[in-house]
Structures are given as C-alpha cells and as structure tokens.
mmCIF file of C-alpha atoms and ligand atoms in Angstrom:
data_model
loop_
_atom_site.group_PDB
_atom_site.id
_atom_site.type_symbol
_atom_site.label_atom_id
_atom_site.label_comp_id
_atom_site.label_asym_id
_atom_site.label_seq_id
_atom_site.Cartn_x
_atom_site.Cartn_y
_atom_site.Cartn_z
ATOM 1 C CA MET A 1 19.225 21.557 65.068
ATOM 2 C CA ILE A 2 20.509 25.540 65.639
ATOM 3 C CA ARG A 3 18.785 27.248 68.374
ATOM 4 C CA LEU A 4 18.850 30.933 68.848
ATOM 5 C CA ASN A 5 18.555 33.008 71.781
ATOM 6 C CA CYS A 6 15.443 34.376 72.720
ATOM 7 C CA GLY A 7 14.292 37.877 73.384
ATOM 8 C CA SER A 8 11.857 40.744 71.794
ATOM 9 C CA VAL A 9 13.600 42.069 68.559
ATOM 10 C CA THR A 10 13.006 45.053 66.394
ATOM 11 C CA VAL A 11 12.879 44.766 62.484
ATOM 12 C CA GLY A 12 11.786 47.257 59.695
ATOM 13 C CA GLY A 13 11.395 49.157 62.485
ATOM 14 C CA VAL A 14 8.405 47.032 64.016
ATOM 15 C CA ARG A 15 9.369 45.585 67.819
ATOM 16 C CA MET A 16 8.202 42.213 68.184
ATOM 17 C CA ASP A 17 7.988 39.233 71.011
ATOM 18 C CA ASN A 18 10.054 37.407 69.016
ATOM 19 C CA HIS A 19 10.698 36.748 65.451
ATOM 20 C CA LEU A 20 7.398 34.623 64.299
ATOM 21 C CA ILE A 21 4.874 36.362 62.659
ATOM 22 C CA LEU A 22 1.346 35.667 61.929
ATOM 23 C CA ALA A 23 1.068 36.064 57.563
ATOM 24 C CA ALA A 24 -1.812 37.867 56.632
ATOM 25 C CA GLY A 25 -4.674 36.403 55.346
ATOM 26 C CA VAL A 26 -4.593 33.438 57.572
ATOM 27 C CA LEU A 27 -7.092 34.600 60.921
ATOM 28 C CA GLY A 28 -7.000 37.830 60.523
ATOM 29 C CA THR A 29 -10.178 38.848 60.122
ATOM 30 C CA THR A 30 -11.136 39.228 63.776
ATOM 31 C CA GLY A 31 -9.272 41.282 67.098
ATOM 32 C CA ALA A 32 -10.136 38.046 68.861
ATOM 33 C CA SER A 33 -8.556 35.684 66.388
ATOM 34 C CA LEU A 34 -5.771 38.248 66.455
ATOM 35 C CA ALA A 35 -5.447 38.249 70.033
ATOM 36 C CA ARG A 36 -5.244 34.242 70.111
ATOM 37 C CA ILE A 37 -2.125 33.756 67.673
ATOM 38 C CA LEU A 38 -0.654 36.106 70.068
ATOM 39 C CA SER A 39 -1.230 34.637 73.178
ATOM 40 C CA THR A 40 -0.265 31.322 71.385
ATOM 41 C CA GLY A 41 3.051 32.444 71.043
ATOM 42 C CA ALA A 42 3.623 34.811 67.751
ATOM 43 C CA GLY A 43 5.314 37.503 68.339
ATOM 44 C CA ALA A 44 3.572 40.324 66.098
ATOM 45 C CA VAL A 45 0.567 39.264 63.859
ATOM 46 C CA VAL A 46 -0.789 40.839 60.276
ATOM 47 C CA THR A 47 -4.348 41.250 59.789
ATOM 48 C CA LYS A 48 -6.782 40.549 56.831
ATOM 49 C CA SER A 49 -5.693 43.052 54.101
ATOM 50 C CA ILE A 50 -7.974 45.655 54.051
ATOM 51 C CA GLY A 51 -9.105 48.288 50.569
ATOM 52 C CA PRO A 52 -10.589 51.263 50.394
ATOM 53 C CA PHE A 53 -14.312 49.689 49.633
ATOM 54 C CA PRO A 54 -15.880 46.931 51.208
ATOM 55 C CA HIS A 55 -15.918 43.597 48.935
ATOM 56 C CA GLU A 56 -17.051 40.071 49.109
ATOM 57 C CA GLY A 57 -14.883 38.099 47.520
ATOM 58 C CA HIS A 58 -14.454 36.209 44.669
ATOM 59 C CA PRO A 59 -17.537 33.541 43.994
ATOM 60 C CA GLY A 60 -16.927 30.126 45.457
ATOM 61 C CA PRO A 61 -14.858 27.374 45.670
ATOM 62 C CA CYS A 62 -12.756 30.127 47.613
ATOM 63 C CA PHE A 63 -10.253 27.753 48.718
ATOM 64 C CA ALA A 64 -8.846 23.916 47.992
ATOM 65 C CA GLU A 65 -6.591 21.904 49.765
ATOM 66 C CA ILE A 66 -3.997 20.267 47.631
ATOM 67 C CA ASN A 67 -0.980 17.481 47.767
ATOM 68 C CA GLY A 68 1.776 20.338 49.323
ATOM 69 C CA GLY A 69 -0.326 22.976 49.952
ATOM 70 C CA LEU A 70 -4.093 25.442 49.616
ATOM 71 C CA ILE A 71 -4.493 26.982 46.754
ATOM 72 C CA ASN A 72 -7.098 30.047 47.497
ATOM 73 C CA ALA A 73 -8.967 32.842 45.664
ATOM 74 C CA MET A 74 -10.644 34.626 48.838
ATOM 75 C CA GLY A 75 -10.739 37.441 45.989
ATOM 76 C CA LEU A 76 -9.896 40.293 48.816
ATOM 77 C CA PRO A 77 -13.050 40.054 50.795
ATOM 78 C CA ASN A 78 -13.275 42.684 53.944
ATOM 79 C CA PRO A 79 -14.804 45.314 55.283
ATOM 80 C CA SER A 80 -12.898 48.105 54.730
ATOM 81 C CA LYS A 81 -12.871 50.576 57.465
ATOM 82 C CA ASP A 82 -15.813 48.991 59.729
ATOM 83 C CA PHE A 83 -12.382 46.620 60.172
ATOM 84 C CA LEU A 84 -11.132 49.268 62.561
ATOM 85 C CA THR A 85 -13.731 47.918 65.365
ATOM 86 C CA GLU A 86 -11.231 44.239 65.487
ATOM 87 C CA LEU A 87 -8.041 46.236 66.459
ATOM 88 C CA THR A 88 -9.627 47.508 69.898
ATOM 89 C CA PRO A 89 -8.699 43.725 71.732
ATOM 90 C CA VAL A 90 -5.173 44.320 70.672
ATOM 91 C CA SER A 91 -4.188 47.809 71.382
ATOM 92 C CA GLY A 92 -1.004 48.431 72.216
ATOM 93 C CA LYS A 93 0.191 44.617 70.806
ATOM 94 C CA PRO A 94 2.217 44.205 68.078
ATOM 95 C CA VAL A 95 -0.303 44.410 64.990
ATOM 96 C CA ILE A 96 0.729 45.092 61.662
ATOM 97 C CA ALA A 97 -1.847 46.158 59.418
ATOM 98 C CA SER A 98 -2.164 44.719 55.337
ATOM 99 C CA VAL A 99 -3.763 47.329 53.074
ATOM 100 C CA PHE A 100 -4.232 47.714 49.461
ATOM 101 C CA GLY A 101 -5.121 49.694 46.993
ATOM 102 C CA GLY A 102 -5.335 50.361 42.989
ATOM 103 C CA ASN A 103 -2.584 52.913 43.090
ATOM 104 C CA PRO A 104 -0.706 55.468 45.511
ATOM 105 C CA ALA A 105 -3.990 57.705 46.937
ATOM 106 C CA GLU A 106 -5.973 54.612 46.904
ATOM 107 C CA PHE A 107 -2.691 53.142 49.816
ATOM 108 C CA LEU A 108 -2.665 56.747 51.348
ATOM 109 C CA GLU A 109 -6.052 56.663 52.423
ATOM 110 C CA VAL A 110 -6.281 53.039 54.035
ATOM 111 C CA ALA A 111 -2.974 53.287 55.583
ATOM 112 C CA SER A 112 -4.387 56.387 57.309
ATOM 113 C CA TRP A 113 -6.875 55.190 58.473
ATOM 114 C CA PHE A 114 -4.599 52.887 60.868
ATOM 115 C CA SER A 115 -2.391 55.476 61.873
ATOM 116 C CA GLY A 116 -1.219 55.980 65.349
ATOM 117 C CA ARG A 117 -3.306 52.461 65.778
ATOM 118 C CA VAL A 118 -1.038 49.694 64.754
ATOM 119 C CA SER A 119 2.715 48.818 64.967
ATOM 120 C CA GLY A 120 3.544 49.032 61.092
ATOM 121 C CA ILE A 121 1.462 48.628 58.060
ATOM 122 C CA GLU A 122 2.652 46.158 55.744
ATOM 123 C CA LEU A 123 1.524 46.979 51.283
ATOM 124 C CA ASN A 124 -0.101 44.399 49.334
ATOM 125 C CA LEU A 125 1.424 44.901 46.471
ATOM 126 C CA SER A 126 1.215 41.063 45.527
ATOM 127 C CA CYS A 127 -2.342 39.170 45.830
ATOM 128 C CA PRO A 128 -2.268 37.364 42.570
ATOM 129 C CA HIS A 129 -6.104 37.273 41.654
ATOM 130 C CA ALA A 130 -6.397 40.466 41.510
ATOM 131 C CA GLU A 131 -7.814 43.047 38.406
ATOM 132 C CA GLY A 132 -6.255 46.230 39.661
ATOM 133 C CA TYR A 133 -5.035 45.401 42.903
ATOM 134 C CA GLY A 134 -2.608 43.179 44.810
ATOM 135 C CA ALA A 135 0.837 41.962 41.526
ATOM 136 C CA ALA A 136 -1.538 43.472 39.039
ATOM 137 C CA ILE A 137 0.235 46.682 39.993
ATOM 138 C CA GLY A 138 2.714 45.014 42.325
ATOM 139 C CA ASN A 139 4.731 44.065 39.245
ATOM 140 C CA ASP A 140 5.921 47.548 38.280
ATOM 141 C CA PRO A 141 8.288 48.826 40.192
ATOM 142 C CA GLY A 142 7.367 52.574 38.816
ATOM 143 C CA MET A 143 3.947 51.329 41.110
ATOM 144 C CA VAL A 144 5.668 49.759 43.675
ATOM 145 C CA GLU A 145 7.553 52.794 44.561
ATOM 146 C CA ALA A 146 5.379 55.248 44.226
ATOM 147 C CA CYS A 147 2.850 53.807 46.390
ATOM 148 C CA THR A 148 5.488 53.131 49.128
ATOM 149 C CA LYS A 149 6.270 56.597 49.134
ATOM 150 C CA ALA A 150 2.882 57.888 49.456
ATOM 151 C CA VAL A 151 2.448 55.286 52.393
ATOM 152 C CA LYS A 152 5.643 56.489 53.929
ATOM 153 C CA SER A 153 4.328 60.048 53.985
ATOM 154 C CA LEU A 154 2.499 59.324 57.111
ATOM 155 C CA GLY A 155 5.717 58.066 58.719
ATOM 156 C CA MET A 156 4.736 54.579 60.138
ATOM 157 C CA PRO A 157 7.330 51.600 59.045
ATOM 158 C CA VAL A 158 6.218 50.575 55.720
ATOM 159 C CA TRP A 159 6.534 46.711 54.710
ATOM 160 C CA VAL A 160 5.859 45.951 51.235
ATOM 161 C CA LYS A 161 5.145 42.155 50.070
ATOM 162 C CA LEU A 162 6.195 41.428 47.408
ATOM 163 C CA THR A 163 4.740 38.785 44.320
ATOM 164 C CA PRO A 164 6.841 35.936 42.732
ATOM 165 C CA ASN A 165 5.262 35.572 39.382
ATOM 166 C CA VAL A 166 7.558 37.964 38.109
ATOM 167 C CA THR A 167 10.877 37.654 36.465
ATOM 168 C CA ASP A 168 13.138 39.534 38.934
ATOM 169 C CA ILE A 169 11.615 40.051 41.931
ATOM 170 C CA THR A 170 14.754 42.074 43.467
ATOM 171 C CA GLU A 171 13.511 44.975 40.894
ATOM 172 C CA CYS A 172 10.552 45.443 43.108
ATOM 173 C CA GLY A 173 12.384 45.072 46.386
ATOM 174 C CA VAL A 174 14.793 47.778 44.764
ATOM 175 C CA ALA A 175 11.639 49.884 43.970
ATOM 176 C CA ALA A 176 10.360 49.638 47.525
ATOM 177 C CA GLU A 177 13.448 50.784 49.438
ATOM 178 C CA ARG A 178 13.594 53.357 47.072
ATOM 179 C CA GLY A 179 10.696 54.949 47.940
ATOM 180 C CA GLY A 180 10.979 54.211 51.730
ATOM 181 C CA ALA A 181 9.923 50.915 52.460
ATOM 182 C CA ASP A 182 11.202 49.934 56.343
ATOM 183 C CA GLY A 183 11.119 46.616 54.971
ATOM 184 C CA ILE A 184 10.338 43.376 52.602
ATOM 185 C CA VAL A 185 8.195 40.965 52.848
ATOM 186 C CA ALA A 186 8.618 37.935 50.354
ATOM 187 C CA ILE A 187 6.405 36.175 49.336
ATOM 188 C CA ASN A 188 2.589 35.845 48.682
ATOM 189 C CA THR A 189 1.147 33.249 46.655
ATOM 190 C CA VAL A 190 2.109 31.537 43.516
ATOM 191 C CA LYS A 191 -0.086 31.979 40.669
ATOM 192 C CA ALA A 192 -1.757 28.330 40.042
ATOM 193 C CA MET A 193 -5.174 26.417 39.390
ATOM 194 C CA ARG A 194 -6.532 22.787 39.443
ATOM 195 C CA ILE A 195 -9.078 21.762 36.935
ATOM 196 C CA SER A 196 -11.512 18.691 39.089
ATOM 197 C CA THR A 197 -11.501 15.863 36.163
ATOM 198 C CA ASP A 198 -15.240 14.893 37.546
ATOM 199 C CA LEU A 199 -16.494 18.353 36.429
ATOM 200 C CA ARG A 200 -14.155 19.192 34.022
ATOM 201 C CA ARG A 201 -13.761 22.991 35.421
ATOM 202 C CA PRO A 202 -11.553 24.679 37.321
ATOM 203 C CA VAL A 203 -11.711 24.079 40.910
ATOM 204 C CA LEU A 204 -11.793 27.504 41.979
ATOM 205 C CA GLY A 205 -14.398 29.718 41.207
ATOM 206 C CA ASN A 206 -11.853 32.411 40.171
ATOM 207 C CA ARG A 207 -11.102 29.904 37.953
ATOM 208 C CA PHE A 208 -7.081 30.986 39.147
ATOM 209 C CA GLY A 209 -5.650 31.200 42.635
ATOM 210 C CA GLY A 210 -2.780 32.012 44.609
ATOM 211 C CA LEU A 211 -1.028 28.312 46.111
ATOM 212 C CA SER A 212 0.896 28.426 49.613
ATOM 213 C CA GLY A 213 1.662 25.770 52.260
ATOM 214 C CA PRO A 214 4.793 23.703 51.845
ATOM 215 C CA ALA A 215 5.128 23.350 48.082
ATOM 216 C CA ILE A 216 6.491 27.229 47.805
ATOM 217 C CA PHE A 217 8.811 26.961 50.985
ATOM 218 C CA PRO A 218 11.952 26.543 47.991
ATOM 219 C CA ILE A 219 10.202 29.561 45.675
ATOM 220 C CA ALA A 220 10.360 31.935 49.152
ATOM 221 C CA VAL A 221 13.571 30.653 50.345
ATOM 222 C CA ARG A 222 15.345 31.677 46.671
ATOM 223 C CA CYS A 223 13.087 35.371 46.610
ATOM 224 C CA VAL A 224 14.758 36.157 50.474
ATOM 225 C CA TYR A 225 17.877 35.182 49.050
ATOM 226 C CA GLU A 226 17.779 37.155 46.050
ATOM 227 C CA LEU A 227 16.441 40.208 47.642
ATOM 228 C CA TYR A 228 18.860 40.174 50.564
ATOM 229 C CA GLU A 229 21.894 40.405 48.204
ATOM 230 C CA ALA A 230 20.071 43.195 46.331
ATOM 231 C CA CYS A 231 18.409 45.461 48.853
ATOM 232 C CA SER A 232 19.818 46.791 52.434
ATOM 233 C CA ILE A 233 16.445 47.047 54.114
ATOM 234 C CA PRO A 234 15.089 44.040 56.237
ATOM 235 C CA VAL A 235 13.885 40.667 54.206
ATOM 236 C CA ILE A 236 10.941 39.504 56.283
ATOM 237 C CA GLY A 237 10.687 35.583 54.676
ATOM 238 C CA CYS A 238 6.815 34.279 54.139
ATOM 239 C CA GLY A 239 5.420 31.229 52.306
ATOM 240 C CA GLY A 240 5.484 27.394 53.356
ATOM 241 C CA VAL A 241 6.748 27.790 56.522
ATOM 242 C CA SER A 242 5.878 25.179 58.893
ATOM 243 C CA SER A 243 8.919 24.519 60.934
ATOM 244 C CA ALA A 244 11.916 25.778 63.726
ATOM 245 C CA HIS A 245 13.838 24.309 60.891
ATOM 246 C CA ASP A 246 12.036 25.998 58.081
ATOM 247 C CA VAL A 247 12.854 29.283 60.019
ATOM 248 C CA VAL A 248 16.277 28.842 60.131
ATOM 249 C CA GLU A 249 16.889 27.928 56.763
ATOM 250 C CA MET A 250 14.544 31.486 56.011
ATOM 251 C CA MET A 251 16.864 33.420 58.285
ATOM 252 C CA MET A 252 20.269 31.119 56.787
ATOM 253 C CA ALA A 253 19.009 32.896 52.753
ATOM 254 C CA GLY A 254 18.877 36.418 54.877
ATOM 255 C CA ALA A 255 15.652 36.815 56.581
ATOM 256 C CA SER A 256 15.133 38.749 59.660
ATOM 257 C CA ALA A 257 11.537 37.678 60.411
ATOM 258 C CA VAL A 258 9.394 35.016 59.838
ATOM 259 C CA GLN A 259 5.926 34.938 59.085
ATOM 260 C CA VAL A 260 3.583 31.876 59.050
ATOM 261 C CA GLY A 261 0.258 31.148 56.764
ATOM 262 C CA SER A 262 -0.757 28.309 56.030
ATOM 263 C CA ALA A 263 0.453 26.152 58.504
ATOM 264 C CA VAL A 264 -2.209 27.569 61.183
ATOM 265 C CA ILE A 265 -5.039 26.038 59.468
ATOM 266 C CA HIS A 266 -3.601 22.547 60.400
ATOM 267 C CA ASP A 267 -2.141 23.281 63.697
ATOM 268 C CA GLY A 268 -3.621 26.410 65.442
ATOM 269 C CA ASP A 269 -0.927 26.214 67.750
ATOM 270 C CA ILE A 270 1.890 26.158 65.560
ATOM 271 C CA PHE A 271 3.398 29.593 67.034
ATOM 272 C CA GLY A 272 4.211 27.530 70.625
ATOM 273 C CA SER A 273 5.465 24.424 68.850
ATOM 274 C CA ILE A 274 8.123 26.809 66.522
ATOM 275 C CA ARG A 275 8.686 28.840 69.401
ATOM 276 C CA ASP A 276 9.639 25.932 71.830
ATOM 277 C CA ALA A 277 11.862 24.241 69.349
ATOM 278 C CA LEU A 278 13.456 27.330 68.093
ATOM 279 C CA TYR A 279 14.437 29.269 71.042
ATOM 280 C CA SER A 280 16.584 28.149 73.848
ATOM 281 C CA PRO A 281 18.517 30.554 76.807
ATOM 282 C CA ASP A 282 21.751 29.671 75.481
ATOM 283 C CA GLY A 283 21.044 29.564 71.810
ATOM 284 C CA MET A 284 22.764 31.571 68.961
ATOM 285 C CA ARG A 285 22.360 35.214 68.524
ATOM 286 C CA PRO A 286 19.925 35.598 65.538
ATOM 287 C CA GLU A 287 22.292 38.003 63.986
ATOM 288 C CA GLU A 288 25.031 35.331 63.737
ATOM 289 C CA ILE A 289 22.347 33.099 61.334
ATOM 290 C CA VAL A 290 20.995 35.535 59.252
ATOM 291 C CA GLY A 291 22.195 35.751 55.720
ATOM 292 C CA CYS A 292 24.645 33.366 56.917
ATOM 293 C CA ALA A 293 24.181 31.080 53.592
ATOM 294 C CA HIS A 294 25.995 33.768 51.212
ATOM 295 C CA GLY A 295 29.388 33.320 50.243
HETATM 296 O O1 RRO B 1 -7.733 37.115 49.545
HETATM 297 C C1 RRO B 1 -7.342 36.797 48.617
HETATM 298 O O2 RRO B 1 -7.759 36.090 47.583
HETATM 299 C C2 RRO B 1 -6.187 37.118 48.752
HETATM 300 C C3 RRO B 1 -4.606 37.896 49.023
HETATM 301 BR BR1 RRO B 1 -5.759 39.441 49.647
HETATM 302 C C4 RRO B 1 -3.336 37.447 48.578
HETATM 303 O O3 RRO B 1 -2.330 39.028 49.159
HETATM 304 N N1 RRO B 1 -3.009 36.513 48.526
HETATM 305 C C5 RRO B 1 -4.176 35.495 48.647
HETATM 306 O O4 RRO B 1 -3.113 34.536 47.794
HETATM 307 N N2 RRO B 1 -5.027 35.460 48.617
#
C-alpha cells in the first residue's frame, strides 16, 4: 500500500498535526473526549455541532447499528454557548468548531462565540434530519453562499460541510467557494430509514435519519471527486473512512485531508492504527497523490 510522508500540514487555513481529523458529531461533545482523540493520533478534531439555543435533540431511539453502518437521528442535541467551557482542555490544539444556525445571522452569532478560541469553523449546512437547519437550508446554493460569507467576516478559516442529498453537490461547493470558504467537507450522512418488522414501525424515533459508515464510502468518494473538479479550494473527505487504504483512496479522489467518524465507535484507537499504517519517513509526498485519479 502507498505510504505517505508524515508531518504537520495546513489545509483550508487550519494547521494540523497530520491529515486525519475527527469528524463532527462523534465523541466531540466534551473537552475530555476531544483531547483523548487528539492523544490517540488525530491531526485535528471537530466538535459536535453547536447552535444558537440549547437543544435536547430528537426523541429516541436516536441511533441504530445496521448492515454496513449506522443510522442516527440525534437531532442536533447541544448545550449552545455553554459548550465553550469544554474548550479549556484543548486550548491551543487543532480544534475546529462545528456550528449551525437557521440563517446567516444565526451562523454568524454562534461562530463569533468561538472567535480566537479554535483553529477554524465548520458550517453544518448538511444534517439530513433537522427542520430549518442543516440540509434543509444547505441544499440551497444561495443560502450556502450567504451563511459562508457571514461567518467569513470574522476572519477565521471557514470550512463548509455539504450534504450528499442533492442532485448536484458541486452547485453547493461552488456557492461555498463564492462565499469565501477556505475548505469544503464532503459529506454529511445520507438520508435513510429502517423499519422494525417486529414492531411494524420505523426504528428511529424521528423515523428518518442519516446513514454513515462503510456503506456510504463510495458516495463520499464520488462527491469528493466531483468537488475536486468543480472547486479550487481544498476538499476534506468524510464518510465511511475506516482504514489507511480508504484515506489514500479519498486523497486520490481529491481530498487534501480526511475525516473519520463512525469508525471511532468500534475502535477508540482507530486514529493511531490509521496513522501507523499510513505514514512512513520514506513515504511519498501527499501532494503526489491528492487528486491523482483525475485524468
Ligand atoms: O445531530 C444529528 O442528528 C446529526 C447532525 Br447535527 C449531523 O450533521 N449529521 C447527522 O447525521 N446527525
């Protein structure tokens, strides 16, 4: 397998210890868990998405393990501004705050709480099951551009996490770039559903949820590939990554860095395992493989 030369890297304005990033929503709710993931080998971490008001989330069940992945409808649970105290244990570390709002003004307000306290902001314009938030507004390129522009006014690196639940993801990628984004994260979960045949009811309390895990890896690779061709800013790959091989494939599609989410649930040391398999002092320069699958 291809191995890469290790070293710190700057992607989309964010300096990281390596190319491997904890994805939003997984173990990103406390400072202690963010610090633990950094200590196991992640180059950077993204927090759970924080919004303008405290929110308990959707009624349970919120989460189910299925063939090939996980399906969740957590429902954007978050303590809002009170989350800031969680940043103390990871002060000065490569932490990206995931934020959401229902319009540009809300995005700006929430992002401003993090100004000067994190390395960058990731805009959640892609949660597939949130009325008035996430993909409900992030499927509109005009809204993607306006929210990005609002947060970019703070002068921090801004990444925009996109939904795959659209006909053409590049329209939203190009809109984020027009709004001044420093990077695009692709993808959030894929809108999905399971039904309990015993109960004759949907498995999730919210009925619909987001599919993550290995089942969505090929969708994520396709989205990264399309965005790499359509946009000039770096693409950060996300979706079903669980091995060093997946990281290399994502990079060949065009990812400058790669997020890992669901795989952490089964293996708390996944970042260390991927890092050890991926990097070698005599490995290739990462720039040699990023986007190399394009003709
Ligand atoms: O909290 C959630 O239910 C959630 C979010 Br914010 C998201 O961005 N993606 C997802 O699958 N779930």
